[in-house]
mmCIF file of C-alpha atoms in Angstrom:
data_model
loop_
_atom_site.group_PDB
_atom_site.id
_atom_site.type_symbol
_atom_site.label_atom_id
_atom_site.label_comp_id
_atom_site.label_asym_id
_atom_site.label_seq_id
_atom_site.Cartn_x
_atom_site.Cartn_y
_atom_site.Cartn_z
ATOM 1 C CA UNK E 776 -28.124 193.210 143.221
ATOM 2 C CA UNK E 777 -26.617 193.969 139.600
ATOM 3 C CA UNK E 778 -26.117 190.528 137.273
ATOM 4 C CA UNK E 779 -23.593 190.423 134.869
ATOM 5 C CA UNK E 780 -23.730 187.021 132.845
ATOM 6 C CA UNK E 781 -21.285 185.571 131.204
ATOM 7 C CA UNK E 782 -20.657 182.760 128.353
ATOM 8 C CA UNK E 783 -19.916 180.289 127.184
ATOM 9 C CA UNK E 784 -18.189 179.239 131.216
ATOM 10 C CA UNK E 785 -16.313 176.889 129.595
ATOM 11 C CA UNK E 786 -13.972 176.353 126.540
ATOM 12 C CA UNK E 787 -11.480 173.952 124.973
ATOM 13 C CA UNK E 788 -10.596 174.134 122.084
ATOM 14 C CA UNK E 789 -7.186 173.307 119.194
ATOM 15 C CA UNK E 790 -4.254 175.310 119.111
ATOM 16 C CA UNK E 791 -5.115 178.131 116.222
ATOM 17 C CA UNK E 792 -9.443 178.505 117.260
ATOM 18 C CA UNK E 793 -11.053 182.037 117.838
ATOM 19 C CA UNK E 794 -12.819 181.978 120.828
ATOM 20 C CA UNK E 795 -15.040 184.864 121.777
ATOM 21 C CA UNK E 796 -16.944 185.485 124.628
ATOM 22 C CA UNK E 797 -20.125 187.228 125.882
ATOM 23 C CA UNK E 798 -20.690 189.655 128.620
ATOM 24 C CA UNK E 799 -23.718 190.548 129.224
ATOM 25 C CA UNK E 800 -24.802 192.733 131.940
ATOM 26 C CA UNK E 801 -28.662 191.660 132.818
ATOM 27 C CA UNK E 802 -30.183 194.383 134.815
ATOM 28 C CA UNK E 803 -28.734 197.120 133.881
ATOM 29 C CA UNK E 804 -26.875 199.612 131.530
ATOM 30 C CA UNK E 805 -23.029 199.678 131.683
ATOM 31 C CA UNK E 806 -21.336 201.927 130.552
ATOM 32 C CA UNK E 807 -18.147 200.584 131.375
ATOM 33 C CA UNK E 808 -17.492 197.341 130.686
ATOM 34 C CA UNK E 809 -14.020 195.469 131.843
ATOM 35 C CA UNK E 810 -11.927 192.376 130.805
ATOM 36 C CA UNK E 811 -9.459 190.506 133.210
ATOM 37 C CA UNK E 812 -7.307 187.547 133.098
ATOM 38 C CA UNK E 813 -6.272 185.710 135.463
ATOM 39 C CA UNK E 814 -3.097 182.861 135.326
ATOM 40 C CA UNK E 815 -3.139 180.197 138.163
ATOM 41 C CA UNK E 816 -2.064 181.637 141.047
ATOM 42 C CA UNK E 817 -1.728 184.875 140.045
ATOM 43 C CA UNK E 818 -3.645 188.615 140.618
ATOM 44 C CA UNK E 819 -6.815 189.238 138.377
ATOM 45 C CA UNK E 820 -5.135 191.971 135.161
ATOM 46 C CA UNK E 821 -7.106 194.230 133.318
ATOM 47 C CA UNK E 822 -6.845 193.776 130.301
ATOM 48 C CA UNK E 823 -9.116 196.147 128.492
ATOM 49 C CA UNK E 824 -11.506 198.755 129.229
ATOM 50 C CA UNK E 825 -14.843 199.443 127.275
ATOM 51 C CA UNK E 826 -16.243 201.930 126.854
ATOM 52 C CA UNK E 827 -19.889 201.848 124.921
ATOM 53 C CA UNK E 828 -19.724 202.515 121.235
ATOM 54 C CA UNK E 829 -15.661 203.526 121.201
ATOM 55 C CA UNK E 830 -12.825 202.405 121.024
ATOM 56 C CA UNK E 831 -11.683 199.977 123.651
ATOM 57 C CA UNK E 832 -8.373 201.074 125.871
ATOM 58 C CA UNK E 833 -5.922 198.261 126.061
ATOM 59 C CA UNK E 834 -3.761 197.461 129.456
ATOM 60 C CA UNK E 835 -0.064 198.226 128.618
ATOM 61 C CA UNK E 836 1.822 194.905 126.552
ATOM 62 C CA UNK E 837 -1.818 193.692 125.635
ATOM 63 C CA UNK E 838 -1.614 193.059 121.757
ATOM 64 C CA UNK E 839 -5.030 194.838 120.569
ATOM 65 C CA UNK E 840 -5.085 192.552 117.297
ATOM 66 C CA UNK E 841 -4.420 189.359 119.309
ATOM 67 C CA UNK E 842 -8.203 190.083 122.361
ATOM 68 C CA UNK E 843 -10.618 192.299 119.703
ATOM 69 C CA UNK E 844 -12.969 194.057 122.141
ATOM 70 C CA UNK E 845 -16.293 195.341 120.509
ATOM 71 C CA UNK E 846 -19.350 196.941 123.194
ATOM 72 C CA UNK E 847 -21.631 197.412 120.633
ATOM 73 C CA UNK E 848 -24.239 198.134 123.620
ATOM 74 C CA UNK E 849 -25.194 198.958 126.704
ATOM 75 C CA UNK E 850 -25.003 195.719 127.863
ATOM 76 C CA UNK E 851 -23.153 193.405 125.930
ATOM 77 C CA UNK E 852 -19.580 193.326 125.189
ATOM 78 C CA UNK E 853 -17.608 190.905 123.884
ATOM 79 C CA UNK E 854 -13.465 189.366 123.848
ATOM 80 C CA UNK E 855 -12.324 187.516 121.030
ATOM 81 C CA UNK E 856 -8.918 185.298 121.369
ATOM 82 C CA UNK E 857 -7.952 184.899 117.492
ATOM 83 C CA UNK E 858 -5.456 182.112 116.269
ATOM 84 C CA UNK E 859 -5.662 181.375 120.232
ATOM 85 C CA UNK E 860 -1.534 179.340 121.783
ATOM 86 C CA UNK E 861 -1.560 176.998 125.226
ATOM 87 C CA UNK E 862 -0.114 180.742 126.299
ATOM 88 C CA UNK E 863 -3.204 182.147 126.258
ATOM 89 C CA UNK E 864 -4.795 179.519 128.564
ATOM 90 C CA UNK E 865 -6.334 180.950 131.047
ATOM 91 C CA UNK E 866 -9.890 182.125 132.820
ATOM 92 C CA UNK E 867 -10.973 185.317 131.099
ATOM 93 C CA UNK E 868 -12.943 187.437 133.645
ATOM 94 C CA UNK E 869 -15.743 190.372 132.293
ATOM 95 C CA UNK E 870 -16.699 193.384 134.646
ATOM 96 C CA UNK E 871 -19.744 195.908 134.032
ATOM 97 C CA UNK E 872 -19.994 199.330 136.214
ATOM 98 C CA UNK E 873 -22.183 202.378 135.138
ATOM 99 C CA UNK E 874 -20.827 205.746 135.977
ATOM 100 C CA UNK E 875 -19.266 205.818 139.071
ATOM 101 C CA UNK E 876 -21.093 202.854 140.395
ATOM 102 C CA UNK E 877 -18.669 199.502 141.850
ATOM 103 C CA UNK E 878 -18.057 197.159 139.109
ATOM 104 C CA UNK E 879 -20.301 193.579 139.284
ATOM 105 C CA UNK E 880 -18.222 190.957 137.472
ATOM 106 C CA UNK E 881 -19.627 188.229 135.264
ATOM 107 C CA UNK E 882 -19.177 184.257 136.232
ATOM 108 C CA UNK E 883 -15.852 184.073 134.028
ATOM 109 C CA UNK E 884 -14.422 181.503 131.616
ATOM 110 C CA UNK E 885 -11.797 178.911 131.731
ATOM 111 C CA UNK E 886 -10.508 179.035 128.056
ATOM 112 C CA UNK E 887 -8.171 175.414 127.974
ATOM 113 C CA UNK E 888 -6.127 176.435 124.049
ATOM 114 C CA UNK E 889 -4.717 172.289 123.794
ATOM 115 C CA UNK H 772 7.416 195.747 142.660
ATOM 116 C CA UNK H 773 3.806 194.514 142.343
ATOM 117 C CA UNK H 774 0.914 197.019 142.723
ATOM 118 C CA UNK H 775 -0.981 196.063 145.062
ATOM 119 C CA UNK H 776 0.764 193.291 147.510
ATOM 120 C CA UNK H 777 0.075 190.635 149.986
ATOM 121 C CA UNK H 778 0.895 187.226 152.131
ATOM 122 C CA UNK H 779 -0.365 184.577 148.934
ATOM 123 C CA UNK H 780 -0.404 181.654 152.414
ATOM 124 C CA UNK H 781 -1.982 179.664 152.824
ATOM 125 C CA UNK H 782 -2.984 180.764 156.225
ATOM 126 C CA UNK H 783 -4.862 176.973 158.129
ATOM 127 C CA UNK H 784 -6.459 178.279 161.232
ATOM 128 C CA UNK H 785 -9.188 176.065 163.411
ATOM 129 C CA UNK H 786 -12.334 177.005 163.812
ATOM 130 C CA UNK H 787 -12.872 179.729 165.779
ATOM 131 C CA UNK H 788 -9.774 181.407 165.746
ATOM 132 C CA UNK H 789 -9.004 184.946 164.647
ATOM 133 C CA UNK H 790 -6.939 185.774 161.809
ATOM 134 C CA UNK H 791 -5.350 188.922 160.128
ATOM 135 C CA UNK H 792 -4.468 189.100 157.084
ATOM 136 C CA UNK H 793 -2.505 192.308 155.112
ATOM 137 C CA UNK H 794 -1.928 193.555 152.241
ATOM 138 C CA UNK H 795 0.483 196.960 151.052
ATOM 139 C CA UNK H 796 -0.218 199.550 148.134
ATOM 140 C CA UNK H 797 2.862 201.152 146.160
ATOM 141 C CA UNK H 798 0.357 203.845 144.756
ATOM 142 C CA UNK H 799 -0.093 206.813 146.995
ATOM 143 C CA UNK H 800 -2.073 208.154 144.464
ATOM 144 C CA UNK H 801 -4.996 205.152 145.106
ATOM 145 C CA UNK H 802 -7.918 206.615 146.629
ATOM 146 C CA UNK H 803 -10.043 204.435 147.546
ATOM 147 C CA UNK H 804 -9.884 200.294 148.666
ATOM 148 C CA UNK H 805 -11.568 197.209 149.466
ATOM 149 C CA UNK H 806 -11.556 193.332 150.380
ATOM 150 C CA UNK H 807 -12.835 190.975 147.584
ATOM 151 C CA UNK H 808 -13.481 187.130 148.049
ATOM 152 C CA UNK H 809 -12.495 184.085 145.596
ATOM 153 C CA UNK H 810 -13.511 181.088 145.987
ATOM 154 C CA UNK H 811 -11.602 178.216 143.567
ATOM 155 C CA UNK H 812 -12.157 178.852 139.755
ATOM 156 C CA UNK H 813 -15.173 181.741 140.479
ATOM 157 C CA UNK H 814 -15.167 185.180 140.200
ATOM 158 C CA UNK H 815 -14.087 187.256 142.774
ATOM 159 C CA UNK H 816 -16.799 189.132 145.394
ATOM 160 C CA UNK H 817 -17.057 191.723 147.338
ATOM 161 C CA UNK H 818 -16.675 191.050 150.856
ATOM 162 C CA UNK H 819 -16.132 194.846 151.916
ATOM 163 C CA UNK H 820 -15.209 198.634 151.370
ATOM 164 C CA UNK H 821 -11.718 199.912 153.284
ATOM 165 C CA UNK H 822 -12.185 203.221 154.726
ATOM 166 C CA UNK H 823 -8.838 205.155 157.244
ATOM 167 C CA UNK H 824 -11.404 204.936 160.599
ATOM 168 C CA UNK H 825 -12.518 201.048 159.850
ATOM 169 C CA UNK H 826 -15.457 199.620 158.733
ATOM 170 C CA UNK H 827 -17.252 197.076 160.470
ATOM 171 C CA UNK H 828 -19.010 193.844 158.657
ATOM 172 C CA UNK H 829 -20.858 191.350 161.732
ATOM 173 C CA UNK H 830 -17.107 189.484 162.225
ATOM 174 C CA UNK H 831 -14.794 191.442 159.484
ATOM 175 C CA UNK H 832 -13.615 194.010 160.675
ATOM 176 C CA UNK H 833 -11.190 195.744 157.254
ATOM 177 C CA UNK H 834 -8.888 199.035 158.540
ATOM 178 C CA UNK H 835 -7.230 201.507 156.443
ATOM 179 C CA UNK H 836 -3.340 202.946 157.218
ATOM 180 C CA UNK H 837 -2.744 205.553 154.286
ATOM 181 C CA UNK H 838 0.789 206.870 155.821
ATOM 182 C CA UNK H 839 1.920 203.397 155.683
ATOM 183 C CA UNK H 840 -0.044 202.195 152.551
ATOM 184 C CA UNK H 841 -1.026 199.730 154.346
ATOM 185 C CA UNK H 842 -4.375 197.637 154.528
ATOM 186 C CA UNK H 843 -6.055 194.943 156.762
ATOM 187 C CA UNK H 844 -8.399 192.736 156.920
ATOM 188 C CA UNK H 845 -8.779 190.940 160.478
ATOM 189 C CA UNK H 846 -11.461 187.345 161.399
ATOM 190 C CA UNK H 847 -13.317 186.470 163.882
ATOM 191 C CA UNK H 848 -14.394 183.272 165.041
ATOM 192 C CA UNK H 849 -13.320 181.393 162.177
ATOM 193 C CA UNK H 850 -16.379 179.607 160.128
ATOM 194 C CA UNK H 851 -15.019 176.593 158.427
ATOM 195 C CA UNK H 852 -16.865 178.306 154.998
ATOM 196 C CA UNK H 853 -15.023 181.856 155.167
ATOM 197 C CA UNK H 854 -11.845 179.435 153.203
ATOM 198 C CA UNK H 855 -11.183 181.185 150.302
ATOM 199 C CA UNK H 856 -8.623 183.869 148.697
ATOM 200 C CA UNK H 857 -9.162 186.988 150.116
ATOM 201 C CA UNK H 858 -7.762 189.954 147.414
ATOM 202 C CA UNK H 859 -6.721 193.367 148.047
ATOM 203 C CA UNK H 860 -7.959 196.081 145.936
ATOM 204 C CA UNK H 861 -6.556 199.330 145.343
ATOM 205 C CA UNK H 862 -9.116 201.306 143.244
ATOM 206 C CA UNK H 863 -7.295 204.781 140.911
ATOM 207 C CA UNK H 864 -9.033 207.475 139.409
ATOM 208 C CA UNK H 865 -7.879 207.253 135.738
ATOM 209 C CA UNK H 866 -11.151 208.459 134.111
ATOM 210 C CA UNK H 867 -12.567 205.249 135.021
ATOM 211 C CA UNK H 868 -12.531 202.877 138.614
ATOM 212 C CA UNK H 869 -9.476 200.759 137.370
ATOM 213 C CA UNK H 870 -9.538 197.840 140.111
ATOM 214 C CA UNK H 871 -5.840 196.637 140.770
ATOM 215 C CA UNK H 872 -5.610 193.528 142.554
ATOM 216 C CA UNK H 873 -3.226 191.725 144.884
ATOM 217 C CA UNK H 874 -2.040 188.649 144.076
ATOM 218 C CA UNK H 875 -4.423 186.979 147.158
ATOM 219 C CA UNK H 876 -4.346 184.733 150.519
ATOM 220 C CA UNK H 877 -5.770 181.474 150.719
ATOM 221 C CA UNK H 878 -7.723 180.663 153.915
ATOM 222 C CA UNK H 879 -7.911 177.136 154.799
ATOM 223 C CA UNK H 880 -9.698 176.425 158.032
ATOM 224 C CA UNK H 881 -10.756 172.968 159.208
ATOM 225 C CA UNK H 882 -12.746 171.806 161.636
#
């Protein structure tokens, strides 16, 4: 099956640090990549959708200047949490899809801001 | 009101039991539905699609009732390895396939 790799899997850093998370589709070209966030005991919430070579579309309530998304190629998207604060601590998961094919999820990144 | 609602559980059942989960969705424009399984601190994994005609895969049966906007998942002969959180997902076609997740129902199968 399709493989999506997400890195790093775990990040612990100080408040004010910017953190970059990578999402790679390893065996297919992903026309669209998605970024989700999941707080404890809550559902996965879509943060933004990105198509290769164009600006990401953010969901309502998600600050685009806070969560920078770059989708420079068909196999790589990055999410940068700028000036992270403790309330940004969460489980961030990416997914990738091609055309109307199902989304394939990465392993997730657990972010802890101290 | 949440777009996809589930009973969070947990459902505690013994091995071999049959257990059913329900899910309701509020957006009648939802086009497709799925059940995902999520283990603790892991990414969600697709379990099965849900159709009005029903979908059976081994011990798992999923059903969709569009009139009632209701989705179900039945697990027969529960195994210890079935312990996980089961996520109900609706898909909206908004130019791309937007997945809307429920909060999940936690299942604990005990020996």
